[in-house]
Amino acid sequence: MESDPSYGQKFVSPFRADAVSQLSVSGLKKSRLLVSRLRRETPGHGLVMALQQEGGAVYSVLLQLREQTNRELFVADKCIHRGSYAARTTSIVNHLERPMANLLSPFDNLMFTVPQIALDEIADERGVRRVNQLHCAAGGVFDETVWHLGNALLPALERPDEIGSLYAQQLMLAINTYFAQTFGGLRQSKEKTGTLAPWQFKRATEAMTSLADEDLSLKELASHCGLSVSYFVRAFKSTTGDSPHRWILRHRIELAKSMLGNGDTNLVEVAASCGFADQSHFTRMFRSFAGVTPAAWRRAVKS
């Protein structure tokens, strides 16, 4: 994951939110993918104008985590929506159209900042026609896929130290691809997905087990295998049954089991040695794979 407060801050500063958390990852080439959670508990915020940026269109895709009861949306100085945005509503504005919102009530939402260059990279990698724009109804739409993908990102925003870069990259790429398909008409790739060749699997897993989380990149892993990112992710899952992120977690849990079963190393040291953020993170992940806590597993093995 990348940390560039200046890039993310300029998109959220006009909202004067009580709480802001952000996640920024690299796109397929030169783009950056950003999601921000914005919360404000008091009413009467007032007018907010979307950031104007050189270098092509930028879209804000907003997912309401709770109902925003009173809001006005203006595009090119014309009011196009007045009223509430229900929880789970997804809405989109194009910054080139000079959108401005009058935020009259408290809000809690996820704002995905989607630059046109990111949409172009997604289309180019798949070998299909580029998306000209993202669009949905002015009052927003209910989209269960956006809701579930957005909620899957909340742990990354709340506990970034526990989320590996591969997970963040894969999820952010998936949701931006979904935006391009659902709200931009991006066509599905006709390329059929196979499995990784043995040499490709070896190169990918060697990198995945030798590098720290902050050094892992889907782009680099795909490059090692001579594949595009989207093809690599699909082929890896076809080969192993797991996403790259899930495969790494499973590998680390197996290493932890070996340490737990063959010695008396304390759980804090096991967690650190196996690449987990802390003992709490280790315990949650271990339970999700093994069904019991590390301590319970050790007692069962040694009894």
XYZ file of C-alpha atoms in Angstrom:
303
model
C 0.000 0.000 0.000
C 1.107 3.526 -0.676
C 1.146 6.395 1.722
C 0.788 9.799 0.064
C -1.243 12.075 2.328
C -0.982 15.026 -0.068
C -2.713 13.136 -2.901
C -5.593 11.909 -0.778
C -5.952 15.039 1.339
C -6.779 17.345 -1.548
C -9.866 15.314 -2.416
C -11.305 15.233 1.105
C -10.321 18.560 2.692
C -13.404 20.444 1.376
C -15.701 18.108 3.353
C -14.392 19.225 6.764
C -15.271 15.782 8.106
C -15.008 14.807 11.775
C -13.163 11.630 10.812
C -11.302 10.666 7.631
C -9.518 7.427 6.778
C -7.963 6.705 3.405
C -6.383 3.930 1.369
C -4.326 4.595 -1.742
C -2.776 1.918 -3.972
C -1.061 1.945 -7.339
C -3.130 1.162 -10.410
C -2.100 -1.003 -13.326
C 0.474 1.453 -14.692
C 0.706 5.131 -13.759
C -2.662 5.621 -12.076
C -3.498 5.679 -8.395
C -6.644 4.227 -6.839
C -8.009 6.020 -3.783
C -10.868 5.374 -1.377
C -11.765 7.645 1.540
C -14.199 7.191 4.390
C -15.751 10.508 5.437
C -17.822 10.949 8.584
C -19.499 14.025 10.048
C -21.885 13.870 13.005
C -23.216 17.443 12.967
C -25.625 19.016 10.441
C -25.234 22.189 8.430
C -21.948 21.560 6.665
C -22.845 23.692 3.649
C -21.509 23.750 0.099
C -18.716 21.508 -1.170
C -17.253 21.766 -4.652
C -15.421 18.833 -6.252
C -11.722 19.279 -6.889
C -10.853 20.273 -10.441
C -7.731 18.493 -11.688
C -5.664 18.688 -14.844
C -5.018 15.606 -16.920
C -8.502 14.352 -17.758
C -11.722 13.470 -16.010
C -11.913 12.359 -12.393
C -15.015 10.695 -10.974
C -16.190 10.447 -7.396
C -18.198 7.295 -6.731
C -19.931 7.622 -3.361
C -21.366 4.778 -1.324
C -23.603 5.845 1.567
C -22.828 3.751 4.646
C -25.840 5.298 6.377
C -28.711 7.490 5.241
C -27.894 11.096 4.459
C -31.278 12.655 5.058
C -30.899 16.054 3.435
C -28.636 16.976 0.554
C -28.696 18.981 -2.658
C -26.575 18.206 -5.720
C -25.770 20.800 -8.379
C -24.115 20.110 -11.739
C -23.047 23.060 -13.874
C -24.959 25.346 -11.487
C -28.224 23.415 -11.928
C -29.817 21.447 -9.077
C -30.267 17.863 -10.296
C -31.223 16.218 -6.997
C -32.702 17.414 -3.733
C -33.573 15.153 -0.788
C -32.096 12.118 0.900
C -29.561 9.494 -0.109
C -30.517 6.194 1.493
C -28.004 3.833 3.057
C -26.408 1.564 0.405
C -26.971 4.171 -2.315
C -24.215 4.557 -4.911
C -23.925 7.850 -6.781
C -21.394 9.291 -9.233
C -20.216 12.763 -10.177
C -17.793 13.808 -12.915
C -15.490 16.551 -11.672
C -15.357 18.105 -15.156
C -19.079 18.903 -14.824
C -18.367 21.191 -11.827
C -20.492 19.279 -9.297
C -21.311 20.980 -6.010
C -23.139 19.477 -3.041
C -24.998 21.226 -0.251
C -24.530 18.872 2.707
C -27.274 19.704 5.171
C -27.261 16.596 7.384
C -24.656 14.291 8.965
C -22.999 11.775 6.655
C -20.907 8.621 6.612
C -19.771 7.445 3.209
C -17.042 5.873 1.155
C -15.776 8.067 -1.660
C -13.872 6.301 -4.434
C -11.730 8.689 -6.469
C -11.540 7.225 -9.980
C -9.313 9.030 -12.508
C -9.965 8.490 -16.213
C -6.415 7.188 -16.612
C -7.230 4.276 -14.282
C -10.251 3.352 -16.412
C -8.107 3.569 -19.550
C -5.482 1.258 -18.049
C -8.122 -1.318 -17.089
C -9.564 -1.330 -20.611
C -6.146 -1.417 -22.304
C -4.967 -4.364 -20.216
C -8.073 -6.331 -21.176
C -7.764 -5.387 -24.829
C -11.228 -3.823 -25.051
C -12.595 -0.397 -25.957
C -11.980 2.347 -23.411
C -14.753 3.714 -21.206
C -15.814 7.268 -22.109
C -17.516 8.092 -18.798
C -19.051 6.737 -15.620
C -22.695 7.552 -15.065
C -25.693 6.606 -12.938
C -29.026 8.202 -12.033
C -28.797 11.561 -10.221
C -30.493 10.200 -7.095
C -28.166 7.218 -6.933
C -28.781 3.496 -7.318
C -28.796 0.460 -5.058
C -26.018 -1.905 -6.099
C -25.349 -4.880 -3.839
C -21.944 -5.588 -5.390
C -20.670 -2.078 -4.620
C -22.088 -2.420 -1.098
C -20.292 -5.721 -0.437
C -16.997 -4.631 -2.014
C -17.127 -1.363 -0.099
C -17.706 -3.147 3.197
C -14.819 -5.505 2.413
C -12.583 -2.426 2.328
C -13.611 -1.151 5.771
C -11.062 -3.318 7.671
C -8.304 -1.932 5.433
C -9.369 1.590 6.379
C -9.777 0.794 10.083
C -6.735 -1.480 10.581
C -4.313 -0.779 7.712
C -1.388 -2.486 9.469
C -3.209 -5.812 9.281
C -4.066 -5.661 5.591
C -1.487 -6.852 3.089
C -0.751 -4.788 0.020
C -1.862 -7.598 -2.298
C -5.300 -7.683 -0.679
C -5.685 -3.924 -0.947
C -4.512 -3.839 -4.563
C -6.684 -6.740 -5.645
C -9.816 -5.392 -3.967
C -9.319 -1.830 -5.211
C -8.656 -3.055 -8.753
C -11.743 -5.287 -8.597
C -14.055 -2.491 -7.511
C -12.693 -0.011 -10.057
C -13.103 -2.637 -12.777
C -16.663 -3.168 -11.584
C -17.314 0.578 -11.835
C -16.022 0.521 -15.419
C -18.248 -2.426 -16.328
C -21.444 -1.402 -14.539
C -21.385 2.373 -14.863
C -19.224 2.732 -17.976
C -20.155 -0.203 -20.186
C -16.700 -1.825 -20.199
C -16.923 -5.064 -22.142
C -15.725 -8.353 -20.725
C -12.414 -9.660 -22.012
C -12.719 -12.581 -24.434
C -9.383 -13.971 -23.244
C -9.795 -17.449 -21.748
C -8.032 -18.061 -18.448
C -5.930 -21.146 -17.880
C -3.676 -22.129 -15.012
C -0.132 -21.036 -14.269
C 2.685 -23.058 -15.753
C 4.909 -24.714 -13.133
C 7.690 -22.171 -13.697
C 5.222 -19.299 -13.325
C 3.808 -20.706 -10.096
C 7.344 -21.215 -8.754
C 8.418 -17.663 -9.547
C 5.270 -16.139 -8.085
C 5.286 -18.119 -4.846
C 9.011 -17.620 -4.301
C 8.436 -13.859 -4.423
C 5.326 -14.107 -2.242
C 7.156 -16.016 0.495
C 10.389 -14.023 0.454
C 9.158 -10.422 0.314
C 7.553 -8.376 3.062
C 3.979 -7.155 2.562
C 5.033 -3.621 1.698
C 7.257 -4.917 -1.124
C 4.620 -7.136 -2.732
C 2.822 -5.896 -5.814
C 0.367 -7.637 -8.120
C 2.030 -5.829 -11.000
C 5.448 -7.238 -10.081
C 4.119 -10.772 -9.529
C 2.333 -10.716 -12.872
C 5.490 -9.380 -14.538
C 7.524 -12.289 -13.120
C 5.111 -14.611 -14.929
C 4.905 -12.613 -18.159
C 1.177 -11.991 -17.661
C -1.217 -9.098 -17.254
C -2.387 -8.405 -13.703
C -5.997 -9.436 -14.288
C -4.959 -12.652 -16.071
C -2.425 -13.488 -13.344
C -5.005 -13.089 -10.558
C -7.500 -15.344 -12.356
C -4.873 -17.930 -13.324
C -3.413 -18.035 -9.816
C -6.826 -18.785 -8.339
C -7.478 -21.428 -11.003
C -4.154 -23.040 -10.068
C -4.394 -22.917 -6.278
C -8.030 -22.290 -5.418
C -6.946 -19.159 -3.514
C -6.365 -15.529 -4.363
C -2.702 -14.455 -3.973
C -3.516 -12.759 -0.671
C -5.356 -15.810 0.669
C -2.503 -18.093 -0.439
C 0.015 -15.995 1.513
C -2.138 -16.131 4.641
C -2.511 -19.896 4.337
C 1.266 -20.258 3.899
C 1.915 -18.146 7.005
C -0.573 -20.150 9.054
C 1.222 -23.365 8.070
C 4.537 -21.831 9.152
C 2.930 -20.836 12.445
C 1.628 -24.373 12.986
C 5.137 -25.710 12.519
C 6.508 -23.291 15.111
C 3.680 -23.991 17.541
C 4.051 -27.737 17.264
C 7.834 -27.926 17.449
C 8.713 -25.540 20.250
C 7.610 -23.305 23.059
C 7.999 -19.964 21.289
C 5.503 -17.479 22.709
C 2.618 -16.325 20.535
C 3.910 -12.779 20.150
C 7.155 -14.081 18.625
C 5.319 -16.561 16.414
C 3.078 -13.769 15.115
C 6.050 -11.537 14.301
C 8.078 -14.350 12.712
C 5.189 -15.330 10.433
C 4.437 -11.826 9.188
C 1.354 -10.851 11.202
C 0.839 -7.322 12.501
C 0.498 -8.431 16.139
C -0.793 -11.280 18.303
C -4.410 -10.161 17.949
C -4.173 -10.186 14.156
C -2.433 -13.574 14.258
C -5.117 -15.070 16.512
C -7.973 -13.871 14.282
C -6.350 -15.203 11.113
C -5.349 -18.502 12.720
C -8.894 -19.075 13.957
C -10.322 -18.314 10.512
C -8.156 -21.040 8.939
C -7.838 -23.613 11.739
C -11.126 -23.091 13.563
C -9.408 -22.665 16.957
C -6.991 -20.203 18.546
C -3.214 -20.776 18.270
C -3.033 -21.591 21.990
C -5.811 -24.175 21.723
C -4.206 -25.700 18.627
C -0.835 -26.000 20.420
C -2.440 -27.683 23.435
C -4.285 -30.152 21.203
C -1.150 -31.057 19.251
C 0.993 -31.547 22.351
C -1.586 -33.419 24.442
